[in-house]
mmCIF file of C-alpha atoms and ligand atoms in Angstrom:
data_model
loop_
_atom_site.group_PDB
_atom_site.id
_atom_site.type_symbol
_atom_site.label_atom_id
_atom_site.label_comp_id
_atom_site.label_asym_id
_atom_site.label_seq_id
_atom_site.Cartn_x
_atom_site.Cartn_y
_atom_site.Cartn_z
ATOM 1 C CA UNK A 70 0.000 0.000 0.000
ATOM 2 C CA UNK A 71 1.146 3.422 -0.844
ATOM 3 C CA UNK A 72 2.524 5.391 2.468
ATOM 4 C CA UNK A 73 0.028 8.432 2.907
ATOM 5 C CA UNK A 74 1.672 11.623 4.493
ATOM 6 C CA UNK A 75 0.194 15.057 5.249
ATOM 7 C CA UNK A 76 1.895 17.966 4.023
ATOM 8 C CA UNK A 77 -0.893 20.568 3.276
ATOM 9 C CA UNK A 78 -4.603 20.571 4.956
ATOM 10 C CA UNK A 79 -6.104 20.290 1.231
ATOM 11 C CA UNK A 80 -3.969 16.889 0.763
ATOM 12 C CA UNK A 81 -7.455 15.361 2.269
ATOM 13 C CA UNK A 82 -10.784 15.671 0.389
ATOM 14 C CA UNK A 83 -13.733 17.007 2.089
ATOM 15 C CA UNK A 84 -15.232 13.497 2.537
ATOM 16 C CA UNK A 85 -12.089 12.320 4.299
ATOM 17 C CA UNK A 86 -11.652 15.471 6.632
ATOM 18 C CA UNK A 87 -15.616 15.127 7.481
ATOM 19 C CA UNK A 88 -14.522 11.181 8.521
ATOM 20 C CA UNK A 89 -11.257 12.002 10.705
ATOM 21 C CA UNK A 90 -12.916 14.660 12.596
ATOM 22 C CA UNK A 91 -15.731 12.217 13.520
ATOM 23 C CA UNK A 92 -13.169 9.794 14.707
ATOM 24 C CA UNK A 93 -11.869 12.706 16.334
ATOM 25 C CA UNK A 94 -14.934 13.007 18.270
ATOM 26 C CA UNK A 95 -15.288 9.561 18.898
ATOM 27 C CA UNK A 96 -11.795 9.727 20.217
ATOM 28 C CA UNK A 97 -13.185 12.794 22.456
ATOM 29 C CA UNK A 98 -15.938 10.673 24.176
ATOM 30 C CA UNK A 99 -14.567 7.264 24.043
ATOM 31 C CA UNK A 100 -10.786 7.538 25.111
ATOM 32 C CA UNK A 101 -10.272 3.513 26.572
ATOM 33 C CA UNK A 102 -11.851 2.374 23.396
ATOM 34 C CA UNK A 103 -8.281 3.444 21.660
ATOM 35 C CA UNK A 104 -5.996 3.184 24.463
ATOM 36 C CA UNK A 105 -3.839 -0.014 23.181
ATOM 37 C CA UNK A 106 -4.912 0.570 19.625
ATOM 38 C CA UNK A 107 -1.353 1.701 18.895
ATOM 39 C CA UNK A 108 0.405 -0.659 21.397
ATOM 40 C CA UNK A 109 4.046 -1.245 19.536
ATOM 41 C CA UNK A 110 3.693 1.460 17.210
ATOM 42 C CA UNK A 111 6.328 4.358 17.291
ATOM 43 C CA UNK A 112 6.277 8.141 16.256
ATOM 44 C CA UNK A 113 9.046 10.370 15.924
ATOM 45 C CA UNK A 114 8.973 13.885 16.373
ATOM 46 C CA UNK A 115 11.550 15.694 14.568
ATOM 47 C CA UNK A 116 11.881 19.338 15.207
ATOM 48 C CA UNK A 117 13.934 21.803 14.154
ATOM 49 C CA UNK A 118 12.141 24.748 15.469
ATOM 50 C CA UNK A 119 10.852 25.323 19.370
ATOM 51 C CA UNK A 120 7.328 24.179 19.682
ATOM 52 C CA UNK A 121 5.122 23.390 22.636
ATOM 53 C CA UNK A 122 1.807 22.090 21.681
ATOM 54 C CA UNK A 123 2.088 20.962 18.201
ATOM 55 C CA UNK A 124 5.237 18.313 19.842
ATOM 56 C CA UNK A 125 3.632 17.616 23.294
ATOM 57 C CA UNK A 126 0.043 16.993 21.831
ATOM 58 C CA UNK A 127 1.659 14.303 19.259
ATOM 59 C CA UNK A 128 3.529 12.271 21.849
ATOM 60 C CA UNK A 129 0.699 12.446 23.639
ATOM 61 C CA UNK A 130 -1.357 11.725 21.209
ATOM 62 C CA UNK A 131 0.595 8.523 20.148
ATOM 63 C CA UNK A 132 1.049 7.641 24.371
ATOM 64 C CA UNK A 133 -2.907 8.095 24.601
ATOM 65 C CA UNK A 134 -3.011 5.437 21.546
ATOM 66 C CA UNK A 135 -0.769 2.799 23.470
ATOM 67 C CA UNK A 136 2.605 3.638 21.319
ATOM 68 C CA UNK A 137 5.745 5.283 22.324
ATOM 69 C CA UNK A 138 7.710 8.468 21.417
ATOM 70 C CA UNK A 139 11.019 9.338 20.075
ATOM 71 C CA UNK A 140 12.539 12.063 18.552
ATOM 72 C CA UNK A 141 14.709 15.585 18.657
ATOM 73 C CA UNK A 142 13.575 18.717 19.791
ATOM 74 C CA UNK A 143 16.416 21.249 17.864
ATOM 75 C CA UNK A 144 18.048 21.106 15.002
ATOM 76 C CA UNK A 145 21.264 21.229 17.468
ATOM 77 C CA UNK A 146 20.571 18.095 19.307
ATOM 78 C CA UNK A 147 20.478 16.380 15.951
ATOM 79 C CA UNK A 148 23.252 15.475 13.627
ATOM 80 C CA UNK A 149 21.180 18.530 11.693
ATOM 81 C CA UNK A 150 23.992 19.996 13.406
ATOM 82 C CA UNK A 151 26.707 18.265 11.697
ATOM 83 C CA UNK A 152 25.037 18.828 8.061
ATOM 84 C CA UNK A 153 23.062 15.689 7.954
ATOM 85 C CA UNK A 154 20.449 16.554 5.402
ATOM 86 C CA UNK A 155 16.735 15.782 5.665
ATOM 87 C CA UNK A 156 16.683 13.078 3.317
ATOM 88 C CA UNK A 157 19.193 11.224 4.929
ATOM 89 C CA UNK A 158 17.916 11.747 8.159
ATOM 90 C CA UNK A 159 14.150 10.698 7.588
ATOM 91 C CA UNK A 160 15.689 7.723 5.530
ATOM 92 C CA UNK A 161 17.517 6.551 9.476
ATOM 93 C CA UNK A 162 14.610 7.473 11.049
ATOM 94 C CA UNK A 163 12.410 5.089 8.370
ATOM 95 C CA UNK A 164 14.131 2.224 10.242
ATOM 96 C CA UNK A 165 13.050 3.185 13.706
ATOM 97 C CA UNK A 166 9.848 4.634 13.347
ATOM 98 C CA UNK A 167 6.344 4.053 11.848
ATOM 99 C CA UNK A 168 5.238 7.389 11.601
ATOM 100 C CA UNK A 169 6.856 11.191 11.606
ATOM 101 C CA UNK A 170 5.936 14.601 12.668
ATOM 102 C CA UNK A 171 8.626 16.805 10.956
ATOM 103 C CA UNK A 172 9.047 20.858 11.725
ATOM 104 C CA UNK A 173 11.280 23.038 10.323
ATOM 105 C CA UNK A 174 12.156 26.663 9.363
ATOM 106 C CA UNK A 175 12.590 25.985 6.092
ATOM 107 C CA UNK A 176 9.432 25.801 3.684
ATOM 108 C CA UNK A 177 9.104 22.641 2.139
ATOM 109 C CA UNK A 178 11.641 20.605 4.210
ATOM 110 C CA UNK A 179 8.618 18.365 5.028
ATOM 111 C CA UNK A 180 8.080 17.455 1.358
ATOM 112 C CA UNK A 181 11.609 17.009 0.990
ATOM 113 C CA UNK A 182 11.419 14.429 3.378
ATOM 114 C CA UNK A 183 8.486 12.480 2.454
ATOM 115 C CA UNK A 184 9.985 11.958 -1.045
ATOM 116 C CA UNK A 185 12.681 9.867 0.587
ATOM 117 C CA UNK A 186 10.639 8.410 3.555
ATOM 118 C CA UNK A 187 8.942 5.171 3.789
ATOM 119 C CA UNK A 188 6.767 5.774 6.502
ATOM 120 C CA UNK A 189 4.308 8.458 7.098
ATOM 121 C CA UNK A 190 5.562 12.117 7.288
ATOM 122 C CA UNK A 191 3.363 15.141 8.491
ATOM 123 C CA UNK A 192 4.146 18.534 8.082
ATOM 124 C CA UNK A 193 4.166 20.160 11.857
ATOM 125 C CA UNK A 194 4.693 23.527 10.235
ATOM 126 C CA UNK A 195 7.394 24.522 7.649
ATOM 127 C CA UNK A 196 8.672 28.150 7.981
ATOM 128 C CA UNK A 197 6.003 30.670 6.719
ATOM 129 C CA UNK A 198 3.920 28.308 4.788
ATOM 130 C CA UNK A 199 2.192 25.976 6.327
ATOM 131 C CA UNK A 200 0.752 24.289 9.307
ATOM 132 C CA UNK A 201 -1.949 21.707 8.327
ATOM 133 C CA UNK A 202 -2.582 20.023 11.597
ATOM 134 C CA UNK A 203 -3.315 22.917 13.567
ATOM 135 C CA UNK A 204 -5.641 23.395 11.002
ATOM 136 C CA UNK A 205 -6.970 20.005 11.716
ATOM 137 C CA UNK A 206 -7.097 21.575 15.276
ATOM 138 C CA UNK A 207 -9.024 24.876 14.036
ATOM 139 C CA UNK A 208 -11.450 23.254 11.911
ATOM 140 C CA UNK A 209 -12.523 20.340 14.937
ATOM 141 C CA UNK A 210 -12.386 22.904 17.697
ATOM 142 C CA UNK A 211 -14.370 25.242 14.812
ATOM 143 C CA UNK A 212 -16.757 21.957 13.875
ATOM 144 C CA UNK A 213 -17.235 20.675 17.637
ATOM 145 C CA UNK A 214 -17.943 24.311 19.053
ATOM 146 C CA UNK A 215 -20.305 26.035 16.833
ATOM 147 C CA UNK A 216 -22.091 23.010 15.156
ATOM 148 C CA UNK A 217 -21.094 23.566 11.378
ATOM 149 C CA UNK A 218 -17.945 23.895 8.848
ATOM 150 C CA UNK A 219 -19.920 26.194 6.539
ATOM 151 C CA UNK A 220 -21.852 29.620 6.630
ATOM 152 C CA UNK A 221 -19.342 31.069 8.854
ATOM 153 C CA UNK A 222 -18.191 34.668 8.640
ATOM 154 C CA UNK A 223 -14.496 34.124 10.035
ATOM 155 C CA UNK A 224 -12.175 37.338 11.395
ATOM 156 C CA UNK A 225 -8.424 36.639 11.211
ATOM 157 C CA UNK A 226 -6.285 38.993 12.777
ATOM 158 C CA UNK A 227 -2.223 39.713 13.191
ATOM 159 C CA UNK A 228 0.324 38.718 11.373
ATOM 160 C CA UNK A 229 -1.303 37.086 8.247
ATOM 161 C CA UNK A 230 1.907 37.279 5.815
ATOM 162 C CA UNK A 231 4.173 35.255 7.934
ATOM 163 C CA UNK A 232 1.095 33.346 10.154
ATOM 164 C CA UNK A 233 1.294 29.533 8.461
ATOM 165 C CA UNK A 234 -1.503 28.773 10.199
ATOM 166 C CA UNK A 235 -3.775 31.465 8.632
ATOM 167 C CA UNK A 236 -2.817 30.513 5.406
ATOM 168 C CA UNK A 237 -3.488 26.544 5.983
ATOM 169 C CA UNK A 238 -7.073 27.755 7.879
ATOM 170 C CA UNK A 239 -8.155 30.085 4.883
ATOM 171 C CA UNK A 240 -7.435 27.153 2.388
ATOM 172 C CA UNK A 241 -9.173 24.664 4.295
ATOM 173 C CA UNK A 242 -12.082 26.818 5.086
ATOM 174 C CA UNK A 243 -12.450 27.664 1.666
ATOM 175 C CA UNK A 244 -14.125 24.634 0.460
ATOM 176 C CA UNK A 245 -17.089 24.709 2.565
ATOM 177 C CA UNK A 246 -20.303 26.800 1.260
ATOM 178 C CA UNK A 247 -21.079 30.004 2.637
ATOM 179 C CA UNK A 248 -17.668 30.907 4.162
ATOM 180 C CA UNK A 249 -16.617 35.007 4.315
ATOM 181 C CA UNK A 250 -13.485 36.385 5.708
ATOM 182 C CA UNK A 251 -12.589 39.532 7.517
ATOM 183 C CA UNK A 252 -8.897 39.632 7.028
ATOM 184 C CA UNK A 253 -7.359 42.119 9.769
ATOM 185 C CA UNK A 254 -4.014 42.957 9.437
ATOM 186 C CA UNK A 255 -1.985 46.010 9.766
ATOM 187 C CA UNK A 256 -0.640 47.044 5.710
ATOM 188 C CA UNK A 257 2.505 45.353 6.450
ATOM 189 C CA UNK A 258 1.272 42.491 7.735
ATOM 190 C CA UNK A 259 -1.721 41.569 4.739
ATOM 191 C CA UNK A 260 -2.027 37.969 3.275
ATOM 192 C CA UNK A 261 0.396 37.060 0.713
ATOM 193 C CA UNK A 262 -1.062 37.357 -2.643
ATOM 194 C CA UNK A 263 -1.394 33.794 -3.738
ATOM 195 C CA UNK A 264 -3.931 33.376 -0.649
ATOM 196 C CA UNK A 265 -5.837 37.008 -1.471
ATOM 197 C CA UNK A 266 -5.471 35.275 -5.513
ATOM 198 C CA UNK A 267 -7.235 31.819 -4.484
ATOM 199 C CA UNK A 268 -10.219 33.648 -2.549
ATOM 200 C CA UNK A 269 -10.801 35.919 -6.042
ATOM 201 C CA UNK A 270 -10.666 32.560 -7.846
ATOM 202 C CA UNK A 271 -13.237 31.131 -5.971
ATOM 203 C CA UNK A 272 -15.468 33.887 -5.461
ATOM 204 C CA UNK A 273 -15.422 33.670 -1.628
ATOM 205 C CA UNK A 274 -16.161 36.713 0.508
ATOM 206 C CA UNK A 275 -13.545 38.853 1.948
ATOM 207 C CA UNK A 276 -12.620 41.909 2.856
ATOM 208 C CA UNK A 277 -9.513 43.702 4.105
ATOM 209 C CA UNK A 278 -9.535 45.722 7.366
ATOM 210 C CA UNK A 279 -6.822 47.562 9.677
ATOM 211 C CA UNK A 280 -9.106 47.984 12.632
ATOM 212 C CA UNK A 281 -10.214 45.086 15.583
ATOM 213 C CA UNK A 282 -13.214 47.222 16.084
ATOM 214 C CA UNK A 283 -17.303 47.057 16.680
ATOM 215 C CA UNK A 284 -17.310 47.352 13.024
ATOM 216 C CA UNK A 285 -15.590 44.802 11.998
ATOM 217 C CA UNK A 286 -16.396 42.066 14.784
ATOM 218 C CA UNK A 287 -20.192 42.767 14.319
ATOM 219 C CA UNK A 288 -20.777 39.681 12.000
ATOM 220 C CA UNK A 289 -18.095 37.591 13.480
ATOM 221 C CA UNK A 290 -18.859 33.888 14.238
ATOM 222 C CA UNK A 291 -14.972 33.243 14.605
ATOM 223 C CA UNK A 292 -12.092 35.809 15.856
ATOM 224 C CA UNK A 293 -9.117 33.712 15.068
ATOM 225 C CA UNK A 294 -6.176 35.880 16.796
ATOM 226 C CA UNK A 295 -2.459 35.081 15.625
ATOM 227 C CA UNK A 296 1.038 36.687 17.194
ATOM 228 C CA UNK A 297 3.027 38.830 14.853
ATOM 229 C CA UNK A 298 5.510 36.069 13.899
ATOM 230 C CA UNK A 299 9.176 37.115 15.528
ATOM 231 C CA UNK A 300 11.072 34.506 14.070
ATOM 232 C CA UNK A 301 10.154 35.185 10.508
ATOM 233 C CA UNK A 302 10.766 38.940 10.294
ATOM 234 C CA UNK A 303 14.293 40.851 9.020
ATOM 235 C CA UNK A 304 15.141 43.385 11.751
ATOM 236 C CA UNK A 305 13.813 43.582 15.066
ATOM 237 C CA UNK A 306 12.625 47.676 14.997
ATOM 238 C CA UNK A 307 9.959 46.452 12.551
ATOM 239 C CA UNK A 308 8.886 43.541 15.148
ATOM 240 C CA UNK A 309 8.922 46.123 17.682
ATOM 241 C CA UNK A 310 6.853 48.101 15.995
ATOM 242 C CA UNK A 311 4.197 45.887 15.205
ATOM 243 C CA UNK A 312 3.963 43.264 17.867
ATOM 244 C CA UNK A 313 1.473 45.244 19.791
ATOM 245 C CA UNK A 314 -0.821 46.295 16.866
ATOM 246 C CA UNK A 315 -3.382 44.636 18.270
ATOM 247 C CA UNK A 316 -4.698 43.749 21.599
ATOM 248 C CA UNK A 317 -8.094 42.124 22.521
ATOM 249 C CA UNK A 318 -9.256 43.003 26.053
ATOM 250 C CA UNK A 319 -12.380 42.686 27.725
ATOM 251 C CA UNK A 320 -12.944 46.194 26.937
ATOM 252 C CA UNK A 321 -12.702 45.278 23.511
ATOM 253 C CA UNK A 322 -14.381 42.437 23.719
ATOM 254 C CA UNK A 323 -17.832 43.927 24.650
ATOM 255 C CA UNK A 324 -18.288 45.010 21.379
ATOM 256 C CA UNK A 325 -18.262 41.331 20.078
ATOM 257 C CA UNK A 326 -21.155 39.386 19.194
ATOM 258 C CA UNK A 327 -22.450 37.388 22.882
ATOM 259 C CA UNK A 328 -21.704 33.860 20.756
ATOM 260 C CA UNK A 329 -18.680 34.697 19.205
ATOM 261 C CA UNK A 330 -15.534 31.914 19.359
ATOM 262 C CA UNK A 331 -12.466 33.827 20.218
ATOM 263 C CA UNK A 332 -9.637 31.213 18.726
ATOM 264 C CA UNK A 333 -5.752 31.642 18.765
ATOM 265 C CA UNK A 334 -3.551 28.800 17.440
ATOM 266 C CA UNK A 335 -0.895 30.331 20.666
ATOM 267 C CA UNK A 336 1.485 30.584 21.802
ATOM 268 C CA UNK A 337 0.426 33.604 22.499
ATOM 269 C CA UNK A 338 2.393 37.140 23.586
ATOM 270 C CA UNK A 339 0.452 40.414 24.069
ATOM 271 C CA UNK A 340 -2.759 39.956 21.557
ATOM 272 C CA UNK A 341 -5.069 38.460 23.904
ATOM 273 C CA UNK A 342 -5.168 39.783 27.580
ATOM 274 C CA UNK A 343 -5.253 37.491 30.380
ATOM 275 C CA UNK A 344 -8.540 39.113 31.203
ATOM 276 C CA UNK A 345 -10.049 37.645 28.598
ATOM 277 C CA UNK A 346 -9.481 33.956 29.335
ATOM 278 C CA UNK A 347 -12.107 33.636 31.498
ATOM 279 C CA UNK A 348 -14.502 35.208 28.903
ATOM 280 C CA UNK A 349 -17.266 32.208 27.632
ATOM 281 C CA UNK A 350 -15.977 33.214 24.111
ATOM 282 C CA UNK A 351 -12.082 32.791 25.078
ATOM 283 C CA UNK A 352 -11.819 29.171 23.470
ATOM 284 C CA UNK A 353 -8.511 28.830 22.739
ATOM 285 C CA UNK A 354 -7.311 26.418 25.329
ATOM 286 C CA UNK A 355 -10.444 24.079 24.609
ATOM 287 C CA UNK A 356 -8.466 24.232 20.954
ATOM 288 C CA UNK A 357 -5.279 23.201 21.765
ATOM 289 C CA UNK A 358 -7.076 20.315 24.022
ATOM 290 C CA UNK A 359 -8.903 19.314 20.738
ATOM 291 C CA UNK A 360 -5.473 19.492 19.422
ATOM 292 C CA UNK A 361 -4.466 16.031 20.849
ATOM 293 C CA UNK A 362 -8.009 14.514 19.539
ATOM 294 C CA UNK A 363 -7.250 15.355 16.237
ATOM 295 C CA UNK A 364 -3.448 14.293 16.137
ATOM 296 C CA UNK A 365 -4.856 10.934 17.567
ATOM 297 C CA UNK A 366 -7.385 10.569 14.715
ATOM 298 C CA UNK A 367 -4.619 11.791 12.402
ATOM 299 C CA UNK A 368 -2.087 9.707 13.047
ATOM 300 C CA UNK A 369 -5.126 6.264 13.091
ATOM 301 C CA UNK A 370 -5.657 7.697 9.369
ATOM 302 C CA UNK A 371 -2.576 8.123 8.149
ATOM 303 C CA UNK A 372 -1.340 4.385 9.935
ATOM 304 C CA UNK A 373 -4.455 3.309 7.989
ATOM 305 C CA UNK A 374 -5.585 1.657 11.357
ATOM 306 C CA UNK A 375 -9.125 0.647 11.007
ATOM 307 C CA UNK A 376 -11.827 1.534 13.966
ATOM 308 C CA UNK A 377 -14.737 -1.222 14.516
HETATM 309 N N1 CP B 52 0.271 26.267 17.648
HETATM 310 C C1 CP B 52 1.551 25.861 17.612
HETATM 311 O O1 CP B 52 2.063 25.450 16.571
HETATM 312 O O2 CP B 52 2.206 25.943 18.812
HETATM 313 P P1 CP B 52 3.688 25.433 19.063
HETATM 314 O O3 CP B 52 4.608 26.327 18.260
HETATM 315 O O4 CP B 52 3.893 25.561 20.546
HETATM 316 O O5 CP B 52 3.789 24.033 18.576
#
């Protein structure tokens, strides 16, 4: 059978999304039913970039499935740091794996490594481009909390050149009916224009906004916060400028609609105030707990383990 591996949230058709994120719910309410289901089975996390949630909630994804964990955390605690390519190393890792979560800075590295792998690879995040499993996350957490994948007006707001996840949650989100975004970005900080370029093509709603105000949250069902992206920028004067474009307080938050879904992929730095976390609309750490559902379902899909 052909090895499967994930590299972009469109690499699964609608169908097959609708199917893992109703094993992801299953997962949700029946947790012993799939705690041995993956007893022997390894995955190994290979980072090359910090993360917190995307690496924890696979290893404990896997763990909750009855399998086991290994992996690197930096590209310097890896013979990365010796030159080893990724080729070479997801070819070693082949023999002591059966499945791979790969991250790194550089766009495409994932791919790069799927091409020469022969078990599973997922993409974890590569540089600016994409992040398809937190999408998985956004579109359950979206899915499980307001009922519905479609007729959903959707704010995103921050950093939405260099934001991977934004651009994996606007392509995903695109192929359900009745979808309109509010992209809210500072002028800097706009979608790149391939993303702005597939919305045109598809005829889906958007519009373009600089200000998080009652305006623009009025028709929000979503308000899908992102950090301006540190890591990805050229100086650090422009960072500083920018990292605190936009803040969502309570105060700000009154002016939202009373069932809105606040969302942030985190981690998090100034955007959101603490003050809002106890807010019914503040769902962000439900998210990253749905997070580890849909890794779990993920990673039963992709080892093409069947579920009675
Ligand atoms: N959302 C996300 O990717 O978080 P980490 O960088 O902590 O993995």
């Amino acid at each position: 059978m052909a090895v499967r591996h994930l590299m972009s949230p469109l690499d699964f058709t609608v169908e097959e999304l609708d199917h893992l994120l109703d094993l992801a719910n299953d997962i949700e309410l029946h947790r012993e039913k799939y705690a041995h289901i993956c007893d022997g089975k390894r995955i190994a996390t290979l980072f090359y970039e910090p993360s917190t949630r995307t690496r924890l909630s696979f290893e404990a994804a896997m763990m909750n499935l009855g399998g086991s964990v290994l992996g690197f955390h930096s590209e310097d605690s890896s013979s990365a740091a010796k030159g080893e390519s990724v080729a070479d190393t997801i070819r070693i890792v082949s023999c002591y794996a059966d499945i791979a979560a790969m991250r790194h800075p550089k766009e495409g590295a994932p791919l790069v490594a799927s091409l020469k792998s022969s078990i599973p690879v997922i993409n974890a995040g590569d540089g600016g481009h994409q992040h398809p499993t937190q999408t998985l996350t956004d579109i359950l957490t979206i899915r499980s909390l307001k009922g519905r994948l479609g007729n959903l007006t959707v704010g995103i707001c921050g950093d939405l050149k260099f934001g991977r996840t934004v651009h994996s949650l606007i392509a995903s989100l695109s192929r359900y009916e009745g979808i309109s975004f509010v992209l809210i970005s500072p002028e800097e900080l706009k979608v790149p224009s391939y993303v702005r370029d597939s919305l045109r093509a598809k005829n889906i709603p958007y519009s373009e906004v600089v200000k998080l105000d009652a305006d623009t949250m009025a028709d929000l069902d979503i308000l899908y916060m992102t950090r301006v992206q540190r890591e990805r920028f050229f100086n650090e004067a422009d960072y500083v400028r920018m990292k605190d474009f936009y803040i969502l307080d309570r105060e700000k938050l009154e002016l939202a609609p009373k069932d809105m879904c606040v969302l942030h992929p985190l981690p998090r730095v100034n955007e959101i105030a603490v003050d809002v976390d106890d807010d019914p609309r503040a769902c962000y750490f439900r998210q990253a707990q749905y997070g580890v559902y849909a890794r779990m379902a993920l990673i039963l899909t992709l080892l093409g383990i069947e579920v009675d």
